[in-house]
Structures are given as structure tokens and as C-alpha cells.
XYZ file of C-alpha atoms in Angstrom:
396
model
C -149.829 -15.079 -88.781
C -150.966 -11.775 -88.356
C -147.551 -9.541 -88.977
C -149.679 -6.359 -87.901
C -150.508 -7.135 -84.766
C -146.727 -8.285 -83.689
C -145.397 -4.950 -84.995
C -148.113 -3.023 -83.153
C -147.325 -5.257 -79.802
C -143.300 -4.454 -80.186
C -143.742 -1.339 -79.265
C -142.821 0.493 -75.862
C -146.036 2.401 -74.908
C -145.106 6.043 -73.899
C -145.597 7.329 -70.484
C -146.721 10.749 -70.695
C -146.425 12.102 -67.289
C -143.060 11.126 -67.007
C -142.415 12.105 -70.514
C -143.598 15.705 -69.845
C -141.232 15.429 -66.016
C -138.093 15.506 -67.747
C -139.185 17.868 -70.598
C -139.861 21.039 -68.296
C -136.821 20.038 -66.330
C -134.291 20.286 -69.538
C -135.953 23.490 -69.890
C -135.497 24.656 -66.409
C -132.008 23.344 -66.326
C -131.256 25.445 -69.599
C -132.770 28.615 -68.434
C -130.263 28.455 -65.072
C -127.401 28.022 -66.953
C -127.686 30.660 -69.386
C -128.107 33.556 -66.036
C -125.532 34.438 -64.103
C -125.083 32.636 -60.403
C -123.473 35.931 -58.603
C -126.007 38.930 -59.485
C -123.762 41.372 -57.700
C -120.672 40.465 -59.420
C -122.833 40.889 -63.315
C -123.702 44.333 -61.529
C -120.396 45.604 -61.380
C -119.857 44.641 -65.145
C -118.959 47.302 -67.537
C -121.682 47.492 -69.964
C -120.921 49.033 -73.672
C -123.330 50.562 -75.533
C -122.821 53.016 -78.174
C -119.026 53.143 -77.366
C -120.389 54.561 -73.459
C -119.305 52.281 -70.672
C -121.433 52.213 -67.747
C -121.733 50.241 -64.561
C -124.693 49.109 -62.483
C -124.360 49.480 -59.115
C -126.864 47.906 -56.248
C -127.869 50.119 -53.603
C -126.782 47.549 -50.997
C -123.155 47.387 -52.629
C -122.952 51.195 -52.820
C -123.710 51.419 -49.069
C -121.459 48.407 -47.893
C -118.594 49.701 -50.158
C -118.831 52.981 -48.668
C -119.761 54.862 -51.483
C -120.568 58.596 -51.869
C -121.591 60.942 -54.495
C -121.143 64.930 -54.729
C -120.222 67.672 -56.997
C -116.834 69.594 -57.993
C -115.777 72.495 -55.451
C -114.148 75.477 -55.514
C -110.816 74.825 -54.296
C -108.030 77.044 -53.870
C -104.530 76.197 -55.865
C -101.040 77.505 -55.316
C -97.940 78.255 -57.394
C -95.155 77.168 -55.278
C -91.390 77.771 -54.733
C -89.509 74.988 -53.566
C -86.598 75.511 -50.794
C -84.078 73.882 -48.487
C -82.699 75.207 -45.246
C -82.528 74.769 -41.760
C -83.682 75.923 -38.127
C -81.483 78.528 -36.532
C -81.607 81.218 -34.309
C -80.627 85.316 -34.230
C -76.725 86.120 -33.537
C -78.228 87.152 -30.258
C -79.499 84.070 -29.007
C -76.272 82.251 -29.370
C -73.120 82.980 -26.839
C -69.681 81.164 -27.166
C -68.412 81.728 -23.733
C -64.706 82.593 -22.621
C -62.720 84.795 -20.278
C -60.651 87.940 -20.452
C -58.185 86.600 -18.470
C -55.992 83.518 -18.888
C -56.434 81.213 -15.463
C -57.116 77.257 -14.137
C -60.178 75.895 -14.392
C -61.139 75.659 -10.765
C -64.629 74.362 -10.613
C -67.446 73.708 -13.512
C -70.503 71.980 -12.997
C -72.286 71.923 -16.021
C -73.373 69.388 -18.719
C -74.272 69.592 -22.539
C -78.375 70.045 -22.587
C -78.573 71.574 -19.287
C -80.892 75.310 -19.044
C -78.643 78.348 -17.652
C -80.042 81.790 -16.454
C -78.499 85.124 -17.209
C -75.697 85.899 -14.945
C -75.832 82.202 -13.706
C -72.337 81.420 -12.575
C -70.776 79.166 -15.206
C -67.134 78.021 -13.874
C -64.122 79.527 -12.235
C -60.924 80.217 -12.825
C -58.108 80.433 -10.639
C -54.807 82.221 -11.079
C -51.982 84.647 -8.714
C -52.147 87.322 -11.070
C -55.771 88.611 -10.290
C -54.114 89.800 -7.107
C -52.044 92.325 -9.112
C -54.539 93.764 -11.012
C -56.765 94.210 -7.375
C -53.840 95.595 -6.182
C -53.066 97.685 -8.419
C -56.585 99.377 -8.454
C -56.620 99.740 -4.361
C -53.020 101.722 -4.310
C -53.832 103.723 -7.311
C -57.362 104.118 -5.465
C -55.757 105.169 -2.267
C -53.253 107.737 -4.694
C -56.317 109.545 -5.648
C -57.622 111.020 -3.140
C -54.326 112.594 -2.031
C -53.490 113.918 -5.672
C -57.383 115.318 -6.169
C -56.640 116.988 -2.335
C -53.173 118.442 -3.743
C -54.442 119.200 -7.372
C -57.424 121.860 -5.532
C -55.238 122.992 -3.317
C -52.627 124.181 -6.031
C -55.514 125.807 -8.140
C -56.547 127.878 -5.044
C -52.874 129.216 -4.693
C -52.027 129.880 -8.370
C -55.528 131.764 -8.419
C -54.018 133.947 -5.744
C -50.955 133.867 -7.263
C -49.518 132.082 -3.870
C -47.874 128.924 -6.107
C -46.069 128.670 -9.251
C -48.312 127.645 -12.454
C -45.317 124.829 -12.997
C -46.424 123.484 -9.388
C -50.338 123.485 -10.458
C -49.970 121.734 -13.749
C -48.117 118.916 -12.396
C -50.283 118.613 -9.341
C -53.320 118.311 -12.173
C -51.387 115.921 -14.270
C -50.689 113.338 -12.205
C -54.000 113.638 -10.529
C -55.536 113.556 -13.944
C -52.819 110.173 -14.872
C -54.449 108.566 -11.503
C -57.544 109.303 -11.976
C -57.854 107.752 -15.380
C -55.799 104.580 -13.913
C -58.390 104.026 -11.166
C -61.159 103.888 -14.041
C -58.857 101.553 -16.549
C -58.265 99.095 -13.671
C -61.850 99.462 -12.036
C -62.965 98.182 -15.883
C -60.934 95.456 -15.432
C -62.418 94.105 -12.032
C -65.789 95.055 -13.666
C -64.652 92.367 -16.375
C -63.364 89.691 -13.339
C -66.825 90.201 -11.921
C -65.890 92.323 -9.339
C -67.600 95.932 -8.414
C -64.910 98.340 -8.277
C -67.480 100.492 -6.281
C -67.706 98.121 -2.896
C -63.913 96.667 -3.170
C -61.920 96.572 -0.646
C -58.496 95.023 0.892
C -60.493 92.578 2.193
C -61.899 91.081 -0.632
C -58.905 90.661 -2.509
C -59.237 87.060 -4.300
C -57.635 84.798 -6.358
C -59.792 83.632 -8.407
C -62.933 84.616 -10.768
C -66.358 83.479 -11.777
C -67.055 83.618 -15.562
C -71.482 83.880 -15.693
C -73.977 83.405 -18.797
C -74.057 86.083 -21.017
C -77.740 85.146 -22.199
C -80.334 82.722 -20.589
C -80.728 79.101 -22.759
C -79.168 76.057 -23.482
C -75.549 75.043 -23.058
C -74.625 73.046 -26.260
C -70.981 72.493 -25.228
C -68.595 72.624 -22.609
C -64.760 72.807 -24.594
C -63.542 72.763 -20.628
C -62.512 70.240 -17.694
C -61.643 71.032 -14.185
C -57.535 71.399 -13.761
C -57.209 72.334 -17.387
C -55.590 76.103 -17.959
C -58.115 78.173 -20.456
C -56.210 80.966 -22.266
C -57.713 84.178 -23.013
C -60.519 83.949 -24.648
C -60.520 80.522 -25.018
C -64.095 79.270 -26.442
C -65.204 77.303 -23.128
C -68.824 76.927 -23.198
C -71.149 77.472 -25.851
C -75.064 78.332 -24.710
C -78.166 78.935 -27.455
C -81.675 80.418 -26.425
C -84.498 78.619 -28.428
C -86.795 81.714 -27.495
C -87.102 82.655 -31.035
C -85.928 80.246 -33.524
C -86.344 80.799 -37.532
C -86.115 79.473 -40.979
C -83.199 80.093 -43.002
C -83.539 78.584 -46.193
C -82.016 79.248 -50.009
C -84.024 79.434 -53.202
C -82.390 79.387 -56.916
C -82.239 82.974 -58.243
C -84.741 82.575 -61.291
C -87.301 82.252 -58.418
C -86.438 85.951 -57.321
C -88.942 87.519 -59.140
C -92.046 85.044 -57.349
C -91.171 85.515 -53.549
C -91.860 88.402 -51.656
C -92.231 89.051 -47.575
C -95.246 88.058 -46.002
C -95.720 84.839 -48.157
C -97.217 81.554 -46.422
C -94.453 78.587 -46.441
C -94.958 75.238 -45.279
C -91.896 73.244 -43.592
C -91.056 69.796 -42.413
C -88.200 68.523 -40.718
C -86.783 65.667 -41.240
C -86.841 64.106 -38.071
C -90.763 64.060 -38.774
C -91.286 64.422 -42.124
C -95.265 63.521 -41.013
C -96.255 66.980 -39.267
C -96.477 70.690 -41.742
C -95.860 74.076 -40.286
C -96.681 77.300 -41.175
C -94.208 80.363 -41.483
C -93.765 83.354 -43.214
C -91.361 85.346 -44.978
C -89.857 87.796 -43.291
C -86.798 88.849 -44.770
C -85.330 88.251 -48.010
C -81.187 88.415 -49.010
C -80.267 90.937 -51.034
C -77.087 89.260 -52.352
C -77.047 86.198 -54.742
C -74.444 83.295 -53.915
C -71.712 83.512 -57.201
C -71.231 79.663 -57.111
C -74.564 77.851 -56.143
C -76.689 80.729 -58.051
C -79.101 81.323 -54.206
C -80.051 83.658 -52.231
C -81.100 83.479 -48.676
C -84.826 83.528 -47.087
C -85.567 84.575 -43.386
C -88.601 82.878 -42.118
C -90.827 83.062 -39.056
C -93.095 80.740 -37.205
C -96.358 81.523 -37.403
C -97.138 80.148 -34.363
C -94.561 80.885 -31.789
C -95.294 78.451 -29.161
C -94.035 75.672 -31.212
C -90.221 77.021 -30.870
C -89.619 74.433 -28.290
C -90.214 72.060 -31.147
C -87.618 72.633 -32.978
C -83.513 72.581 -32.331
C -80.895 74.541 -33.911
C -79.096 72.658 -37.042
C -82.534 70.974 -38.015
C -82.793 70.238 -41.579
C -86.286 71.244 -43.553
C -87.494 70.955 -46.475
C -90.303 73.825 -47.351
C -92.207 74.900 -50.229
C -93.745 78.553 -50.465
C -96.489 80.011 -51.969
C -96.604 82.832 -54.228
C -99.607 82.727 -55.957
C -103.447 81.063 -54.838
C -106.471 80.975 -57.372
C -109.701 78.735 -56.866
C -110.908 76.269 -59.417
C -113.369 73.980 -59.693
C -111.763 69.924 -58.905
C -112.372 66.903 -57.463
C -110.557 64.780 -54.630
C -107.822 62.755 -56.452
C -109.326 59.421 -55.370
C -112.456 60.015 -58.020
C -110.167 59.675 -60.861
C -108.492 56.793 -62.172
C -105.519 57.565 -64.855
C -105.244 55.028 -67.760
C -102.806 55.155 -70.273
C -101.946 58.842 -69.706
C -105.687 60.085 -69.622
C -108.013 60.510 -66.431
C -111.207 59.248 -66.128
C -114.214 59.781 -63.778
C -117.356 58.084 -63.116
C -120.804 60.178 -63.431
C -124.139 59.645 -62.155
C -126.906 58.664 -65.227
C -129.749 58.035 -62.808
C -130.323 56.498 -59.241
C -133.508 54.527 -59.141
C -134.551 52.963 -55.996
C -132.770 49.421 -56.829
C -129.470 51.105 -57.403
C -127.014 53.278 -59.291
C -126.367 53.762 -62.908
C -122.548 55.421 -63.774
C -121.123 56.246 -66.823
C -117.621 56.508 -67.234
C -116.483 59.467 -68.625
C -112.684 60.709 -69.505
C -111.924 64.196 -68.082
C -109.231 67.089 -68.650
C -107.319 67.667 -65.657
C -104.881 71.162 -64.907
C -102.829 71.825 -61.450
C -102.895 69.405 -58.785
C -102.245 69.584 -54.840
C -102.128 67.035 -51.817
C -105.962 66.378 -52.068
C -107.864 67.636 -55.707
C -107.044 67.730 -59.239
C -108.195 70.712 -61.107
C -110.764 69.839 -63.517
C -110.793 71.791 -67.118
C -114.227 72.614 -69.498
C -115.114 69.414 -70.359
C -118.674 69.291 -72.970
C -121.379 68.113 -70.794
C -119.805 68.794 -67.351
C -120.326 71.481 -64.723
C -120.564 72.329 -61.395
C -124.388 70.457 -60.909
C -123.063 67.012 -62.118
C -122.617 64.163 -59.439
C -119.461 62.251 -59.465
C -118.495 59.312 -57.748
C -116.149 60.271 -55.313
C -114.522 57.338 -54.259
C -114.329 53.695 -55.440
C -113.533 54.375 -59.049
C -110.449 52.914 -58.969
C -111.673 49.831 -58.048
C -114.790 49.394 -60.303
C -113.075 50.456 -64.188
C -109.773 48.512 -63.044
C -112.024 45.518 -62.576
């Protein structure tokens, strides 16, 4: 038996096209699995080389991100004082309202919140004893003109020696007495709202109306109809809003850094949203022994917005005493890590996308938008930053 020819027919023949199928598929099959199946996520992966981190951006990722590139600016930073205080209004614009005279309350109409004129009636008081003083006025009135007729008529004779001078200097002193009662009780009808200069027996009255002393805003009424209000009683309390101001307190080492004219910026805390603008306009000249303060007068710089603001509000302001430009960028191009700040810089932009390093930066003062930025080697005012969307690529 011919042991060649079995071993030679035992084996398989090879089939080489299929044979060469599967090799170039293992090959293919390797080659997918060692790239990466999301190209825009391996874009966004820091890269280090030489210790430098940088990140590849695609142009259509930059542009659906909503990322933009620009420069540092000049941008102007304050030294500011911090103080507390609250919206008020001048002595003048406020009027607690009572009456010279005791009397009923005989009619009042008026509710807290509700606008009053200037010499707008506010209530009335009743009481008997007004007559008296009206009467008083007419008979001393009607006394007058007799002792003023009898006081000339006395000088003519003691001028021609006719009369005693006895005779002449009572006739002057009790026209002189009368005459200065007739203006002491006319004053007192002037203070019952009554003109002493058209009053007559006719008008006598019992009762009086008490008006506004000042146009505004009544912010209480301490009276009710029927109840008896005592000389001067507080009854009604009115405020003009006109002209309302700050009137805040700063600590005393902060003396030497205010001065009048200074910008301040205020909120209230009803809408602690919103920042005005006032100014200083006056400045306290005595220092509070216990809290260690002194008082700041402020005014709106923008009038109109008075009607804004009530009496009693509570603000919270800061003022500025110093401004000095320096070169920064907006506070969302930085990230902080650790306790240092970093930025992202522009290496080159070729037409497939963006290439950023990542680069740590010195930072100085700070306000609600930029962060100064200090010398740094290899930075200045022609570099291109990324201005937003840092955060979000070196935390990933």
C-alpha cells in the first residue's frame, strides 16, 4: 500500500478566496475597534503634551455650543464702602397733626393711604367753649373803637392844656390794654381757622375745622368720631414722598474714603433685583459713641423714581470712592481649581476647528461681571480667550 498517497489524500484542500474573506475582515474589524465611535466626544479630550493641556474643538461644536472668542478690555473697577440705612424723607415733608384747642371729634373722613392737599379740611372738632373765645374778641372788638375815639380825643385836650395828663394816660392805657387784646384773641381765631378780619356776630360757631399742614400721604389717623382729642393730641399723621432720601450709617474707619458727590448704589429689600443710583449729599459730622457710625445723606439721582420708594424702607447700598480701569475678562472665561484660575487661549483656528490651550492666570479685584487680570508671561491685550464655555470643557 502506498502510505504516501493516503497521507497526501487526508488532507483538507484550502480555499483561498474564502481564506483571504475572513483575513481582511479580522483586519478591518481590528482597525474599528482601536478608533474611537463618537469623534466629537475624542475632540473635546484634553490632550497633554509637554505638561500643556489643550483641547480640540470642531467648528460645528463651537457654533452649536454657542461659543465666542475675544480679547481682555479695559474695564473700570471700584473701591467700595459698604452701608445700611433706610428711605426717609426731610422734617418738612412729614406733619403729625393736632389742635390747639381741646374739643369732640365731630366728623373725620379719612383713611390710612389716602392723598390730602394743603389746607384740605382734615376733621372737626366740636366744643361750647369756642363761643367764649369769639366772644370775647367781638366785645373787646366793639371796646376799641370807643377807647381809640376817647384816647385822641384826650391827647387833643391835654395838648391844649383843656384835660388833665392823669385823664390822657389812662384814656391811652386802656386803649393800648384793648388794643393788644383784640390782636391776642384775633390770633386765636386765626388758630380755630377763623379770619378775625371778616368775623362777625353772625358767624359765631361752635365748632372748628383742623386742615393739612402740608400736601401728601396720611399714614395714620390716632382719631374716631365721638372721641374727645386734648390739646395737641397727635391725631393724624401725613408724609409727602415729593423728595425722599437715603439715610444710611457707615463704620467710622471708613471716614477718611467717603466724601459728597460720590456714586452709591441701593436696593431695597422688597426687590432686592432692581440697583439705583444716588449720591452723597451730606455727610454727619458727629460719630455714634456706642455703634462707632456716622450718618450719610443721600439723593436720588433720578428724581422721578421717588414714587418708588416709601418711608421706613430698608436698603442695603454700597458706595464708591475710588474707580481705576484694568485690563479683565468676564468671570464666566475662568474656571477656579483648587484655589488657582484658569483660562482657555486660542493656539490656532484652522478651517476644521479650534485648537485651545489651557492656561492658569493671576487674577486682582473683581466686580459683578470681570475679574481683573494681572501680568501674566505670554499674555496681553492681542490674545484671544475663550469667553464662555470653559467651565464646561476643563471640568469634563
Amino acid at each position: 500500500m502506498n502510505f504516501a498517497y493516503l497521507k497526501t489524500r487526508t488532507k483538507h484542500p484550502i480555499n483561498r478566496p474564502a481564506f483571504g474573506f475572513w483575513v481582511i475582515a479580522l483586519i478591518v474589524g481590528l482597525s474599528s475597534c482601536s478608533s474611537s465611535s463618537d469623534p466629537e466626544m475624542a475632540s473635546n479630550v484634553a490632550q497633554e503634551s509637554s505638561g500643556v493641556e489643550t483641547y480640540e474643538i470642531s467648528t460645528t461644536q463651537f457654533q452649536s455650543s454657542n461659543m465666542t472668542l475675544g480679547t481682555m478690555e479695559r474695564v473700570p473697577f471700584h473701591e467700595v464702602v459698604k452701608a445700611k440705612g433706610m428711605i426717609d424723607v426731610p422734617p418738612e415733608n412729614r406733619a403729625a397733626v393736632s389742635s390747639y384747642f381741646g374739643g369732640t371729634v365731630k366728623e373725620i373722613r379719612l383713611l390710612p393711604g389716602q392723598s390730602v392737599k394743603k389746607g384740605q379740611e382734615l376733621f372737626v372738632l366740636e366744643n361750647p367753649d369756642y363761643v367764649q373765645i369769639q366772644q370775647d374778641f367781638l366785645e373787646a372788638k366793639g371796646q376799641l373803637a370807643y377807647l381809640q375815639s376817647d384816647y385822641e380825643r384826650q391827647k387833643n385836650l391835654v395838648q391844649d392844656s383843656i384835660s388833665s395828663q392823669k385823664k390822657f394816660l389812662k384814656a391811652e392805657s386802656d386803649y393800648t390794654v384793648t388794643r393788644a387784646r383784640v390782636a391776642s384773641l384775633g390770633k386765636k381765631l386765626a388758630l380755630m381757622n377763623i379770619d378775625p378780619s371778616t368775623f362777625t356776630i353772625e358767624n359765631i360757631r361752635t365748632s372748628l375745622s383742623v386742615r393739612s399742614p402740608i400736601s401728601g400721604y396720611v399714614t395714620e389717623v390716632a382719631i374716631s368720631k365721638g372721641a374727645f382729642l386734648t390739646p395737641s393730641q397727635m391725631a393724624v399723621t401725613i408724609v409727602n414722598t415729593d423728595h425722599v432720601h437715603l439715610e444710611m450709617n457707615v463704620f467710622e474707619n471708613d471716614l477718611a474714603k467717603i466724601s459728597v458727590g460720590q456714586p452709591i448704589r441701593f436696593r431695597i429689600q422688597e426687590d432686592n433685583s432692581k440697583e439705583y443710583e444716588a449720591f452723597i449729599y451730606l455727610i454727619s459730622k458727629t460719630i455714634d459713641p456706642e455703634e462707632r457710625t456716622l450718618g450719610i445723606h443721600g439723593h436720588l439721582v433720578d428724581e422721578k423714581l421717588a414714587e418708588r420708594f416709601n418711608p421706613g424702607m430698608y436698603v442695603e447700598a454700597v458706595i464708591y470712592t475710588t474707580s481705576e480701569e484694568k485690563w479683565a475678562l468676564p468671570k464666566d472665561a475662568l474656571v477656579e481649581i483648587e484655589g488657582n484660575f484658569y483660562a482657555l487661549t486660542l493656539q490656532n483656528s484652522p478651517e476644521t476647528g479650534y485648537s485651545l490651550i489651557k492656561r492658569e492666570v493671576k487674577t486682582g479685584l473683581s466686580n459683578n461681571s470681570h475679574v481683573e487680570i494681572l501680568d501674566s508671561p505670554g499674555l496681553d491685550e492681542t490674545t484671544k480667550f475663550l469667553l464662555n464655555g470653559t467651565f464646561n470643557l476643563i471640568k469634563e
